[in-house]
Each structure stands twice: as C-alpha cells, then as structure tokens.
Coordinates of C-alpha atoms and ligand atoms in Angstrom, one line a residue:
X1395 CA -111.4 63.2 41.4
X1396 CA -113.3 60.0 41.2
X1397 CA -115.0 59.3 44.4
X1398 CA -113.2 56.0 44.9
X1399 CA -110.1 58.0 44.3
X1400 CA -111.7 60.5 47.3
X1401 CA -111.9 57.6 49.2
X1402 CA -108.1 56.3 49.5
X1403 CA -105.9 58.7 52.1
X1404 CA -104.0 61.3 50.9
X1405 CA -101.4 60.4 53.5
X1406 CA -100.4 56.7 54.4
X1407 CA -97.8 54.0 55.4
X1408 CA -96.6 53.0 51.2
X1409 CA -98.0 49.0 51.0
X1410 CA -95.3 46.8 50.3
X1411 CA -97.6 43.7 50.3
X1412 CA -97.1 42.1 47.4
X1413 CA -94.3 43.6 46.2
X1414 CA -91.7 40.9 46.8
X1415 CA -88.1 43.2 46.0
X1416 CA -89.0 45.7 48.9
X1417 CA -88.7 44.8 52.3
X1418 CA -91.0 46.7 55.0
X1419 CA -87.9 48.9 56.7
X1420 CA -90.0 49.1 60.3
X1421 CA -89.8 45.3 61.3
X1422 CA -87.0 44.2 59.0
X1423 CA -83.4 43.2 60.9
X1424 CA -80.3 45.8 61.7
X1425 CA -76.9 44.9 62.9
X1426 CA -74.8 47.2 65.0
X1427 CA -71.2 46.2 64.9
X1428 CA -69.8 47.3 68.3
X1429 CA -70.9 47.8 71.9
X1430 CA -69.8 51.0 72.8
X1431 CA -71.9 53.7 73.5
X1432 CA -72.7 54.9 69.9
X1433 CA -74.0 51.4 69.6
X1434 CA -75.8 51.3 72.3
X1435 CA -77.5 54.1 71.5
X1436 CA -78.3 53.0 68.0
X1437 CA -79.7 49.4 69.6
X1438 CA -82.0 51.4 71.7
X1439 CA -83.6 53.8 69.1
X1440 CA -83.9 51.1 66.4
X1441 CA -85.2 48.7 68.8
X1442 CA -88.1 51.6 69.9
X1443 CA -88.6 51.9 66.0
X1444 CA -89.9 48.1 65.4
X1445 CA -86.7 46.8 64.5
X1446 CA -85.0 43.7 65.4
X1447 CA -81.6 44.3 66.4
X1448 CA -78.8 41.9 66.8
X1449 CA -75.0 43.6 68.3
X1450 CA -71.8 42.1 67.2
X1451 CA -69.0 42.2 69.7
X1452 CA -65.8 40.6 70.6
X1453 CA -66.9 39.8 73.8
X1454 CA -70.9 39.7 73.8
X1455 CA -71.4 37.9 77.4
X1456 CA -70.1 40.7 79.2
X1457 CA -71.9 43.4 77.1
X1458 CA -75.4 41.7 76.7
X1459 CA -76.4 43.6 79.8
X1460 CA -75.9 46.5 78.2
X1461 CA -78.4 46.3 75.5
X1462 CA -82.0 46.2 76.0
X1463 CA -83.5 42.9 76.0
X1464 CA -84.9 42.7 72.8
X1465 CA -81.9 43.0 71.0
X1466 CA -79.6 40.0 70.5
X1467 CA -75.7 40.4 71.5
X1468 CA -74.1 38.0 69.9
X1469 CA -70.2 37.2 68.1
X1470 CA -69.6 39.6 65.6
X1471 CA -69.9 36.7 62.9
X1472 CA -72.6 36.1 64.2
X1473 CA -74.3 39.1 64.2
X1474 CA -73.4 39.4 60.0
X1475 CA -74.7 36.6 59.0
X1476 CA -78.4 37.3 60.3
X1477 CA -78.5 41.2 58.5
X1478 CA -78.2 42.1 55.6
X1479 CA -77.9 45.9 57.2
X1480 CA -74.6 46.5 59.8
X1481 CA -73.7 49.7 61.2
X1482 CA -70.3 49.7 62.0
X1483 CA -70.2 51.4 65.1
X1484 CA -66.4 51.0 65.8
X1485 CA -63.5 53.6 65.3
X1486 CA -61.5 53.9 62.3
X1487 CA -58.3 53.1 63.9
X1488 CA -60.1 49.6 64.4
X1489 CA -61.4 48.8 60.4
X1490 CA -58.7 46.3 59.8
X1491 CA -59.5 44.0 63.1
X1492 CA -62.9 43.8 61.1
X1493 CA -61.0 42.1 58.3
X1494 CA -61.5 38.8 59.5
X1495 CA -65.5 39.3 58.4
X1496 CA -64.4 39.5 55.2
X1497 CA -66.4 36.4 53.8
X1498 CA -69.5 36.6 55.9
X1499 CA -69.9 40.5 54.9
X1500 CA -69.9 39.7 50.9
X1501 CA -73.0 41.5 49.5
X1502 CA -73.9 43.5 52.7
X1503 CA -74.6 47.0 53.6
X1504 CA -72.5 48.5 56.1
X1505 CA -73.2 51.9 57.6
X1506 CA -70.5 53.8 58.0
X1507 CA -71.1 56.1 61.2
X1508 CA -67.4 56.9 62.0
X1509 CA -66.6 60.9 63.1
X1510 CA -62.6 62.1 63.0
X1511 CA -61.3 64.1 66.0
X1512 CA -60.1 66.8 63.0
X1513 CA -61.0 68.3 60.2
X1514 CA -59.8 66.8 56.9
X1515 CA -57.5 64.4 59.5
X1516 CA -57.1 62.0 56.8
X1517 CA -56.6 61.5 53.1
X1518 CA -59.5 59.8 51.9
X1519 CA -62.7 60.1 54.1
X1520 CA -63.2 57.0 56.7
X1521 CA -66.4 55.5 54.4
X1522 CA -64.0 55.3 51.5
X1523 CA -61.1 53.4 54.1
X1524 CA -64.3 51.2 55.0
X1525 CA -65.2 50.4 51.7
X1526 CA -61.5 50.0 50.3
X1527 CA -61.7 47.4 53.1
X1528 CA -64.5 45.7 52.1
X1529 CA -64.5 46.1 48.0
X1530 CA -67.1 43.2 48.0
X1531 CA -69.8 45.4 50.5
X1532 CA -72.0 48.4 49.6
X1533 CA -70.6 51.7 51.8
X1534 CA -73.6 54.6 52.6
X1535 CA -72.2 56.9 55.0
X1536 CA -74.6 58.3 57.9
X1537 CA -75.6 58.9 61.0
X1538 CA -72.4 60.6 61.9
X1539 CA -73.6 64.5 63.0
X1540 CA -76.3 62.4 65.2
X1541 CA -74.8 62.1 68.7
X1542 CA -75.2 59.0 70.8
X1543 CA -77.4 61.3 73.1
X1544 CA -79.6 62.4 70.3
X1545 CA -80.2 58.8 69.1
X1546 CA -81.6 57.6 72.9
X1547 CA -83.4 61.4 73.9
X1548 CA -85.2 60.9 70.5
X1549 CA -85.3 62.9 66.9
X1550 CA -87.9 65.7 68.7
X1551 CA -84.9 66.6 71.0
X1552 CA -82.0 67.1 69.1
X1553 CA -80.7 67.4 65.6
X1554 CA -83.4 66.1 63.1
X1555 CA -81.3 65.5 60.2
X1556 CA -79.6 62.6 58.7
X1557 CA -76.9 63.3 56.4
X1558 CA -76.4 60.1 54.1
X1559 CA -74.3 59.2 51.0
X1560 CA -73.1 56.6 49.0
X1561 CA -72.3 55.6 45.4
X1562 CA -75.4 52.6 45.5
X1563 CA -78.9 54.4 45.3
X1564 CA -80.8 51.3 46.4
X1565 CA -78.5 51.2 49.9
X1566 CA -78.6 54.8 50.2
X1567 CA -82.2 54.5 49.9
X1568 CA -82.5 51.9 52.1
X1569 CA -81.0 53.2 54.8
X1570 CA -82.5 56.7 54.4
X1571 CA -86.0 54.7 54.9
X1572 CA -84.3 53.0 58.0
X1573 CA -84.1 56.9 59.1
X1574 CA -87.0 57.7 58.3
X1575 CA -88.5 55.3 60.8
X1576 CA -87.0 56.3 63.5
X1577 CA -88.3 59.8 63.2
X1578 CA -84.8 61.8 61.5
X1579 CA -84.7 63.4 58.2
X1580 CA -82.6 61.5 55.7
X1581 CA -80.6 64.2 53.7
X1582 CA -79.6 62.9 50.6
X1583 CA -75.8 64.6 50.1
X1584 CA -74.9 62.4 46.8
X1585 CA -72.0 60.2 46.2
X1586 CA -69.3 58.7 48.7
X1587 CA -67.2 61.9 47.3
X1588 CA -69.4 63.8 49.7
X1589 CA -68.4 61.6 53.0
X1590 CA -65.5 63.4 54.0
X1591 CA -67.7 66.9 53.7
X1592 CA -70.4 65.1 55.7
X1593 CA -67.3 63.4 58.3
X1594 CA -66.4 67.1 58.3
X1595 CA -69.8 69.0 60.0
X1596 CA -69.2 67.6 63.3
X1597 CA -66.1 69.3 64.1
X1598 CA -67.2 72.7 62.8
X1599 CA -67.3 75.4 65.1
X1600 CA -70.1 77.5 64.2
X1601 CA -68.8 78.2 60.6
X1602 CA -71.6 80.6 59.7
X1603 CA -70.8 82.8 62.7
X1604 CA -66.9 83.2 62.7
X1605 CA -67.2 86.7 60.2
X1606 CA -70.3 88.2 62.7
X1607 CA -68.7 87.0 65.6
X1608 CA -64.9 88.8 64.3
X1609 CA -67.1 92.0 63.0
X1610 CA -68.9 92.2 66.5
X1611 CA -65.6 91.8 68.4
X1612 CA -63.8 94.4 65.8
X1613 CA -66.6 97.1 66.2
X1614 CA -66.5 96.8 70.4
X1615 CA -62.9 97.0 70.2
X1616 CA -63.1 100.0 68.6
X1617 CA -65.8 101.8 70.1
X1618 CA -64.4 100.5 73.3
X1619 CA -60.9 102.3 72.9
X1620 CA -63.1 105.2 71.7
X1621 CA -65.4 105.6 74.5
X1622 CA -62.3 104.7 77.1
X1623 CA -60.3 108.0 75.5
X1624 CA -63.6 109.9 76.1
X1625 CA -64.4 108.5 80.0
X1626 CA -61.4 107.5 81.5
X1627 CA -57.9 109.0 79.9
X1628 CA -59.4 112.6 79.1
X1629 CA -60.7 112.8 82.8
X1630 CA -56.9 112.0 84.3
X1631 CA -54.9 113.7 81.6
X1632 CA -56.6 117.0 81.8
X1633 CA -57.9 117.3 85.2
X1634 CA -55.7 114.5 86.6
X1635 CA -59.0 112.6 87.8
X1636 CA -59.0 109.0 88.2
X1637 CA -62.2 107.4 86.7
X1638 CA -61.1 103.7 86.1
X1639 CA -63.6 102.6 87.9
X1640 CA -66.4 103.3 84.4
X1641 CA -64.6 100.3 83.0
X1642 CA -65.9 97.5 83.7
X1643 CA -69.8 99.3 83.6
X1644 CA -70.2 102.6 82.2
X1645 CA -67.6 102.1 79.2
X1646 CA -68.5 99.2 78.4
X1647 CA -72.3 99.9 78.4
X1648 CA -71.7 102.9 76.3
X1649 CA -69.9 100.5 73.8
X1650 CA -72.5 97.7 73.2
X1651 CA -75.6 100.1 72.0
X1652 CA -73.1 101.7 69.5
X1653 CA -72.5 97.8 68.8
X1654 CA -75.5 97.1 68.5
X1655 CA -76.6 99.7 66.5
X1656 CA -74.1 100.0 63.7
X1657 CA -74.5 95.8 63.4
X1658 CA -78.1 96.6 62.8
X1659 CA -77.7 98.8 60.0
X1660 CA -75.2 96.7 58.7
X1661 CA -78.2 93.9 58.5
X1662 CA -79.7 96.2 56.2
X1663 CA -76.7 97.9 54.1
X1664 CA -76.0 95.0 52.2
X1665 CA -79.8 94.9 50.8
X1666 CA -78.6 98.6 49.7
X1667 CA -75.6 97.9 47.9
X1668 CA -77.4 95.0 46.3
X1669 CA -80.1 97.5 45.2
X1670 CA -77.6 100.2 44.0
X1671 CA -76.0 97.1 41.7
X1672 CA -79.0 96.0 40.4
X1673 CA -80.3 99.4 39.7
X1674 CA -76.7 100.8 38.3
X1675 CA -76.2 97.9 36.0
X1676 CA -80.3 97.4 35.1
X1677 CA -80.5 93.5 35.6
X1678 CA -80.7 91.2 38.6
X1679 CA -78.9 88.1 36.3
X1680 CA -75.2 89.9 37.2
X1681 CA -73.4 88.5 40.2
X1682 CA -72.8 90.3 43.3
X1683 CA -69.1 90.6 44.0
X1684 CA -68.1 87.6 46.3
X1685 CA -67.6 89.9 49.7
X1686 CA -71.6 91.1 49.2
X1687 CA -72.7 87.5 48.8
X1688 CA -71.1 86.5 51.9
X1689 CA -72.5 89.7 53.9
X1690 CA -76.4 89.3 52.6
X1691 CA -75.4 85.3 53.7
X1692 CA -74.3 86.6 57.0
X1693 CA -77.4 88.6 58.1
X1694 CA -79.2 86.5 60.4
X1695 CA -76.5 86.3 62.6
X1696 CA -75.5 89.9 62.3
X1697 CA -78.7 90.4 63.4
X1698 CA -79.2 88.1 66.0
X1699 CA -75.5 89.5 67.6
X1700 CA -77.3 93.3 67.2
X1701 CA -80.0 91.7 69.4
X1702 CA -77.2 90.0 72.0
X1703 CA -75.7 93.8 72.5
X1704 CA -78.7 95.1 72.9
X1705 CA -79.9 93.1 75.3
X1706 CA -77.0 93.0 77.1
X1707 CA -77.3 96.9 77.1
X1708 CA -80.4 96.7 78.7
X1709 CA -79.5 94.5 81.4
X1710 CA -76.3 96.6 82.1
X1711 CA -78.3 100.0 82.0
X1712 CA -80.4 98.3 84.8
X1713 CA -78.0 97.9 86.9
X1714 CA -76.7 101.5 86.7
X1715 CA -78.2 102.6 89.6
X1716 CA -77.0 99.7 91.8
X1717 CA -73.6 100.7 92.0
X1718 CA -71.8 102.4 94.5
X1719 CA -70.1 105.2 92.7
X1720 CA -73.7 105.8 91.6
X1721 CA -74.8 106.4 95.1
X1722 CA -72.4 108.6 96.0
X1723 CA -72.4 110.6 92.8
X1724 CA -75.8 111.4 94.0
X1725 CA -75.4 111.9 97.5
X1726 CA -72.9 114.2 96.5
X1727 CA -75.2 116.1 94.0
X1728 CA -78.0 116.1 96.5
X1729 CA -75.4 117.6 99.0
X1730 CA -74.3 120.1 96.8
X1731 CA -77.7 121.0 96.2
X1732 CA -78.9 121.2 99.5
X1733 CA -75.6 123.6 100.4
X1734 CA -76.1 125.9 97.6
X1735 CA -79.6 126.1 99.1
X1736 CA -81.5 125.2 95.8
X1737 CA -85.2 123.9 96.1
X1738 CA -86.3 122.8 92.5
X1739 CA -83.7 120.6 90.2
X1740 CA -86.5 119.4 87.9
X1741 CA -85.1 120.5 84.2
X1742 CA -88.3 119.5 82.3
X1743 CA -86.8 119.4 79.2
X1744 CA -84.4 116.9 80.7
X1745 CA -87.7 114.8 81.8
X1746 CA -89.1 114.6 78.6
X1747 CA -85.9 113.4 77.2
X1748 CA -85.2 110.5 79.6
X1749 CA -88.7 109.6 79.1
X1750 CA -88.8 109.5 75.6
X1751 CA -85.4 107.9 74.9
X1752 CA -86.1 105.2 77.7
X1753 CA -89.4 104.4 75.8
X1754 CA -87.7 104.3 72.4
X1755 CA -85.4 101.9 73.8
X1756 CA -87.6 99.6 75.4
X1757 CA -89.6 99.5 71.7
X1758 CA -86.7 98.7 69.8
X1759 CA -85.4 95.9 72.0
X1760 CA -88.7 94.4 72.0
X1761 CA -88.7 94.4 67.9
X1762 CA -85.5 93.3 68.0
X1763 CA -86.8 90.5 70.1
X1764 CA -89.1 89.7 67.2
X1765 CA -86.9 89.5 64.6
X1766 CA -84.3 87.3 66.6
X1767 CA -87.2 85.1 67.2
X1768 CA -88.6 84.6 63.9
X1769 CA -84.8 84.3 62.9
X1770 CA -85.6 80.9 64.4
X1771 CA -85.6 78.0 61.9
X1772 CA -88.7 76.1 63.7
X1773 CA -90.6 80.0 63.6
X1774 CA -89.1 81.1 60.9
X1775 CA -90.7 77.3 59.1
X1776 CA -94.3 78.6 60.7
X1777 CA -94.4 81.6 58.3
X1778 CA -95.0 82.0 54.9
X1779 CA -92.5 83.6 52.8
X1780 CA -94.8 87.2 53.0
X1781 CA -95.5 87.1 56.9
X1782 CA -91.5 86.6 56.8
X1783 CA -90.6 89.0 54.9
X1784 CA -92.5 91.9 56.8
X1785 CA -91.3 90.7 60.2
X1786 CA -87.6 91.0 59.1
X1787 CA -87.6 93.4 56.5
X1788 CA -90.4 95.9 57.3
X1789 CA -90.5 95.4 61.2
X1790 CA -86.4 95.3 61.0
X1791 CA -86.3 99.0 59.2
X1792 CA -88.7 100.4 61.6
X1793 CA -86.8 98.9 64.9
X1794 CA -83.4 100.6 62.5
X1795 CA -85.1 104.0 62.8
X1796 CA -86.8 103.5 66.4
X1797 CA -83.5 102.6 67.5
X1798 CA -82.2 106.0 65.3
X1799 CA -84.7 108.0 67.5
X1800 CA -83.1 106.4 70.7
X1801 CA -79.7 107.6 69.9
X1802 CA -80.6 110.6 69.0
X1803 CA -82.9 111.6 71.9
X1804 CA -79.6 110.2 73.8
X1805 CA -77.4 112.7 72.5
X1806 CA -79.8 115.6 72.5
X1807 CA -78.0 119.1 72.0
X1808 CA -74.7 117.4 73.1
X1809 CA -73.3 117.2 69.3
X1810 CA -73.4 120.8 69.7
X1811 CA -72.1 121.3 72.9
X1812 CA -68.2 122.1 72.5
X1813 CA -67.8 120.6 76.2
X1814 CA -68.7 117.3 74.5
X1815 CA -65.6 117.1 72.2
X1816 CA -62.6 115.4 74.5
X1817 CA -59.8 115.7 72.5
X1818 CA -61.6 117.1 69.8
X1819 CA -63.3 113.6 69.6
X1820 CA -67.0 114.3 69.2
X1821 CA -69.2 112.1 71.0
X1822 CA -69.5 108.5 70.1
X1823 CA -73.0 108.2 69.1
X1824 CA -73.0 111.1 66.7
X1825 CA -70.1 108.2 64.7
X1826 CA -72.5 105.4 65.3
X1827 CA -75.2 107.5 63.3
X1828 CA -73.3 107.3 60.0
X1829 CA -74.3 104.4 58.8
X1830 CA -77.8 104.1 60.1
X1831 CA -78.6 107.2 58.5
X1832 CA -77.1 106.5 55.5
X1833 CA -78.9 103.2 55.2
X1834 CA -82.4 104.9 56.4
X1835 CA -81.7 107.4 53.6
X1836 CA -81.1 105.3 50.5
X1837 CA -84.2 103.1 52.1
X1838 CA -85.7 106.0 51.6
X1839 CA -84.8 107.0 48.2
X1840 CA -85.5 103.4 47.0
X1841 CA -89.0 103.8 48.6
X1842 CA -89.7 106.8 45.7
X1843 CA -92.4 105.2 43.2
X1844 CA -89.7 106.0 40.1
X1845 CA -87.0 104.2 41.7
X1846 CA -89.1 101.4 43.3
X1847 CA -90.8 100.4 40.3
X1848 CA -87.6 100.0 38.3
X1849 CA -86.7 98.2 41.1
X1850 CA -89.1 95.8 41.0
X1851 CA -88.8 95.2 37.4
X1852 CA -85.3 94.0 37.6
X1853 CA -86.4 91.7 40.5
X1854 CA -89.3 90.4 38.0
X1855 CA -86.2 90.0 35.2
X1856 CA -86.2 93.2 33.1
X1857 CA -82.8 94.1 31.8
X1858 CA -81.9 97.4 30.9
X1859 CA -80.7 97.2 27.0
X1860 CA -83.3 94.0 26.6
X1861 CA -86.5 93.7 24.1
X1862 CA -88.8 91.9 27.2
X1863 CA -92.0 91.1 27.7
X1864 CA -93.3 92.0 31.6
X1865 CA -96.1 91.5 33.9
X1866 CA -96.3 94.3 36.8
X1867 CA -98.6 94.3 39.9
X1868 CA -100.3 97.9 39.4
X1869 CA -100.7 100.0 42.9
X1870 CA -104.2 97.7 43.6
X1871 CA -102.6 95.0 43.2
X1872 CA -104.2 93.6 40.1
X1873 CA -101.5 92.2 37.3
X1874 CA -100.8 94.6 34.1
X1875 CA -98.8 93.6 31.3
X1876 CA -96.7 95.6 28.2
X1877 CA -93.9 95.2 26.6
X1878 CA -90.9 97.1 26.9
X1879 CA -88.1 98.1 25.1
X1880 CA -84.2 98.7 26.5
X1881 CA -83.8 102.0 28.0
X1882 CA -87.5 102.6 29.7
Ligands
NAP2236 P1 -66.8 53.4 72.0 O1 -67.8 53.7 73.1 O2 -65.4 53.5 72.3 O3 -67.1 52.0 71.3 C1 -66.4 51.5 70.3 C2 -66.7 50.0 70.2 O4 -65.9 49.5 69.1 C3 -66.3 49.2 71.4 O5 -67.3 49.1 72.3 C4 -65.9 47.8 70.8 O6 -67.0 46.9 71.0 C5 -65.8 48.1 69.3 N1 -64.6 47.5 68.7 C6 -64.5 46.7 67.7 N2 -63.3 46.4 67.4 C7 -62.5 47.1 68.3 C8 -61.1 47.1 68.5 N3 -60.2 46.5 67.8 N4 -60.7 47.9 69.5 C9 -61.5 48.6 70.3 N5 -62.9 48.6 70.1 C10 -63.3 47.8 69.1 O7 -67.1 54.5 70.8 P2 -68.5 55.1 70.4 O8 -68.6 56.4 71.1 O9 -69.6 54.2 70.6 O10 -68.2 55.4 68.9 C11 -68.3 54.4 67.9 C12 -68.2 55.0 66.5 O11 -69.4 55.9 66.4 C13 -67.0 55.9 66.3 O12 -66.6 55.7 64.9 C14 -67.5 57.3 66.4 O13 -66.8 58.3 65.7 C15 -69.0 57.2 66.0 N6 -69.9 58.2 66.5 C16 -70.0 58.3 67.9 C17 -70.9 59.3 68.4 C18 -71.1 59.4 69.9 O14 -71.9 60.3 70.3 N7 -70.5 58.6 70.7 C19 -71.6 60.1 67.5 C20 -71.4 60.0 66.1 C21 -70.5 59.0 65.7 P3 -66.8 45.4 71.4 O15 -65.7 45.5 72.5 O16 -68.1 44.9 71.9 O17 -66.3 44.7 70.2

C-alpha cells in the first residue's frame, strides 16, 4: 500500500461532492404523511438525524404543536410537493382518502410503514394496496417492526433492524441510507413479494419458542402427574394420609430439576442423532430429516428454558425451609428424638451427601448461567466462532454431566431401596437419567480417536464411496494431506 493510499481513512462518511445523481441522505428533505403518533415519532428521530422534515395533515394548525419546531406541519399537498421522500404514516383503512394526491405524488417515493392487527389479514400485503393506489409512485416497504417508542428512545434502545423491500433498487436503496442515518440497520428482504412476510413479524408471538415452550410444558406435565402419584395419592391411598399440602412446593420443585435436566440433554441429543446420520450414511451433504432440522434449530431456547427450571429450582429449594410444614416436621423429629432419648443424629454419610450434591448444584446452575448468557445475541456477537463453540458445546457437556452427578448424589442408594418404589413406580430421577446418560455415553463413544476422526472427515467433506482429496489437522495441530479412496 502506497503511502498516499496509507494516508486516506479506512473508515469515512462516502463524499458525494461532485457527484451530482446522489443526494447526501443526512440533510436532504423527508415527508411524513400523518400526525399521529407513528409520525410523530418518525418527525422526531429524522429531525435528530439532520433531516429536514415537513408533516402533511388534514388539519396542520391544530397539530403543529405536536411536532418539534424544526419540522414544518403543513397541508398534506403541501407537504408532497417539497419531498421527493413521504412516509405514509396513516392506516390502511385510510389509503383511498389519500387519492386526492394523486397528481402531486407522480414520481415520488412513498414509504410504506403500515402494520395489520392479524396475520395474513388481507389478500395482498398493504405496500402492494399502496402502490396499486398509486401506479405512478415507487413503493419500498419499511419501518414497520420499528415501534413509535423505539423510533423517539433511539436505535441503542430497542430493535436495531430495519426490514425494507421494494421492487425499485435505487428507492430501496435510498431509503435504506435514510436508515442508516438514523442509527438502524437496513435489512435488505428483496422484492415487494416479501412485504406481507415483513407486515407479518410484528404480530408474531415468539415463533421460535412455541415447540420449547409446548416441550417444556409437556415434560412438567408429566413429571408433575408422576411425582404427584409418588407424594400425594400413594401417601392417602395406602396410609390414608393427607399430603396436599406438597403441591404447590415440594411437587412441584421435584418436577422442574427433572425439567430441567432432561431439556438439557435434549440440547445435546440432537448433535447425536446428527452425528449417528452422518457417520451411518459416511457424508455430511445428505439432509437431516425435517423434525432434526427443527430440533438442532430449536436449541438455544431449549436451553435457555433448561436454565429457567433450574433456576426456578433453586429459588424454590431456598425456600424449603421457610415453610411451616417444614417447621413442624422438624419440631416433630426433634421431639421424637429427644423422647426416644437419642443424643447423636449426625449420619455422616448423609452429610457428605447433602454437601456434595448441594455443591454440584450450585456449579451447574452457574454454568448454565453461562451458557444462557452467551446465548445472548449482543455476547454471543462478542465471541468468535471458537470461544463460542467451547462455552456452549464443551462448557454445556460438562454442566450435562455436573448436573448427572447432582441427580445422582440426590438419589443415593434410594434406586435400590424397595421402600422407594410407590406403586411400583421407581423414583423419578432414576427416569430423568435416561436420556442424559445416553447422550453422555454416545458423547463419549464419539470422543474415541477412531470414531472422532471419521467424524471430522465427513464434517471436512469426505464421503464414504468417494475418490477425494483431504486435508486433516494431525493431533499438533499442523495440516496433513492424502488422498483417500471410498471405504477408509
Ligand atoms: P395514529 O396515531 O392513529 O395516526 C394516524 C394518522 O393518520 C392520524 O394522525 C391522521 O393524521 C392520519 N390520517 C390521514 N388520513 C386519515 C383518515 N382518513 N382518517 C384518520 N386518520 C387519517 O396511528 P399511528 O400509531 O401513528 O400509526 C400510523 C401508521 O404507522 C399505521 O399504519 C401503523 O400500522 C404504523 N405503525 C405504527 C407503529 C406505532 O408504534 N404506533 C409502529 C409501526 C407501524 P392527520 O389527522 O394529521 O391527517
């Protein structure tokens, strides 16, 4: 690099001296058609941004007020005709009263802001009704999944991204630049095809977490019914002893760690069913079957609800002690104890055990913290894809098997203690083990250098019954390559 070149910043506002088709965006004039509080909203941040703003409405006298001063509130018409840029910040229901603008808008670029109150509500998206409207205007859809809130509080403090589309490049482009200057991320989604998707994201509710959310439910529904067999119906069917009172605590705080655990292990199965394909069928270029897509989609929040139930189960768990029929459980035991005249009830095996398995506990909740952290798109963006990678894959496994320990220095001898089996139901963690253990297992079996390196071969693109050429990291990490044939 020359040193004139050197010289020159890597990083810069692009000049647009001299170069008479482009218009600076910062600086240049917006119209807002409308005065409600979308509008208002939009006057505000454009204004901030170094724009000049002027608002059309039907009745501008008794809205000026509203606006800051530096924008202009003027007749609609009037607000057209000095912009070549209009948002229309007006309702659908309300295109056709714009009709009247017909003439003035010839050539424009209207911004098409409009959100439904339902998915898919109508036929053809509300950009497309806008631009049916106004054949003679250019239609780029935006600024929609923005709130009105967003727009005044500022890009830092809400939703960053912009989702624009539209069948003209240049207006897409210029209004993407618009966004850009007001600090949001223009998100180029294609043609006006794409507005009723983008119309659509508003009024989805949480559409990546409905399967975690149904699996969580479904798993403490059943371990719930389990555990309330176990505590509360065996107890008044066979020694006609009324123990209602563990619902609303004990049962359900033996329910969320099983909840918690099994959804763990289920963050990790799927990366072992994937494995088992890839190794079974020797290539990684086969597609996964659509349900395992979904599932290794679904991970982060499986995750993150394995990290809600287990904190949950921590907080509960604290509380144990406070309640009453704690108290008198003890005062009873204590009198029992003092009646039956005996001195020493320290069980040190029973020490060690609460020791350990409270320590355990407290260790895997605070990995689990971790990982629901650097689940966090703004961590998550901090690290690279290595630093990731061990945090949720490596640090996942161990809190997996921590959490295995903690379950399993809960239950103790008690799998083997006949007492244990109400209705011949065995206890409830010993059922939550099965999958952990199977996943901790094949993790296992993967780890073995035979399997592993096959492994990584198919991730790198060999194909079992392929001629290839491959390139291998050797154990010190240096790069060794041969060639292969099918079956190696
Ligand atoms: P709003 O407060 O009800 O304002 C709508 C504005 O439309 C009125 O102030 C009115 O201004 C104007 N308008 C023009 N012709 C009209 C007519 N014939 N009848 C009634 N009003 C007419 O609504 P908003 O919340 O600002 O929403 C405006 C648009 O932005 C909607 O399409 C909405 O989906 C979209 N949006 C809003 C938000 C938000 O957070 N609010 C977020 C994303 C998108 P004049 O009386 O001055 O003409």
């Amino acid at each position: 690099m020359s040193r004139r070149d050197m010289a020159k910043p890597l990083l810069g506002h692009r000049s647009t001296e001299g170069d008479p088709g482009i218009t600076p965006a910062a600086g240049r004039t917006i119209g807002v058609l409308g005065s409600g509080d979308f509008a208002r909203s939009l006057a505000i941040r454009l204004v901030c941004s170094g724009f000049k703003v002027v608002v059309g409405s039907r009745n501008p006298k008794r809205k000026a007020n509203l606006f800051p001063s530096a924008a202009e509130v003027t007749f609609q018409a009037e607000a057209v005709k000095k912009t070549d840029v209009i948002f229309v910040a007006v309702f659908r229901e309300h295109y056709s009263t714009l009709c009247d603008l017909a003439d003035v808008l010839v050539g424009k670029i209207l911004v098409d802001v409009s959100n439904n109150t339902e998915i898919n509500h109508h036929k053809e998206s509300n950009a497309e009704y806008l631009a049916s409207l106004f054949p003679a205007c250019t239609v780029v859809k935006g600024f929609n999944v923005v709130s009105a809130w967003t727009l005044q509080s500022g890009a830092r403090d809400g939703n960053k991204q912009v989702l624009i589309c539209s069948n003209n490049q240049e207006a897409k482009r210029t209004v993407a630049e618009i966004a850009q200057v007001m600090g949001f991320t223009p998100v180029d989604m294609g043609c006006m095809s794409s507005a009723c998707e983008i119309e659509n994201i508003p009024l989805r509710l949480l559409p990546a977490w409905k399967i975690p959310i149904f699996l969580a439910l479904g798993l403490f529904l059943c371990f719930f019914t389990y555990n309330l067999i176990r505590q509360v119906i065996h107890p008044y069917i066979r020694e006609n002893k009324n123990k209602l009172y563990k619902i609303p605590i004990e049962v359900v705080n033996t329910t969320l760690p099983c909840v918690s655990y099994v959804m763990l292990s289920l963050v990790y199965l799927p990366g072992v069913l994937a494995a088992c394909s890839q190794l079974y069928y020797g290539t990684k270029y086969r597609r996964f079957p659509d349900w395992l897509d979904q599932w290794l989609l679904h991970r982060k929040q499986i995750g993150l609800l394995s990290f809600f139930c287990a904190a949950l189960h921590a907080v509960y768990s604290l509380c144990l002690p406070m309640r009453r029929s704690h108290r008198y459980l003890l005062i009873e035991t204590a009198v029992k104890q003092a009646v039956e005249k005996k001195m020493n009830i320290w069980v040190e095996e029973e020490v060690w055990r609460m020791e350990i398995y409270i320590s355990v506990g407290i260790i895997a909740l605070g990995l689990l913290s971790l990982l629901a952290i650097t689940s966090l798109p703004s961590i998550a963006n901090s690290l690279n894809w290595r630093e990731f990678s061990f945090v949720q894959s490596t640090l996942g496994f161990i809190a997996l098997v921590i959490s295995t320990l903690h379950t399993l220095t809960y239950g103790w001898s008690r799998a083997f203690d006949e007492n244990q089996y109400k209705f011949y139901l065995p206890p409830t963690y010993t059922l939550t083990l099965l999958v952990p253990c199977t996943v901790i297992i094949a993790k296992v079996i993967f780890s073995l250098p035979c399997i592993q390196h096959r492994l990584m071969r198919i991730r790198r693109g060999w194909e079992k019954g392929r001629y290839v050429k491959f390139v291998l990291p050797s154990a010190t990490g240096e790069y060794s390559s041969g060639e292969t044939s099918s079956n190696v």
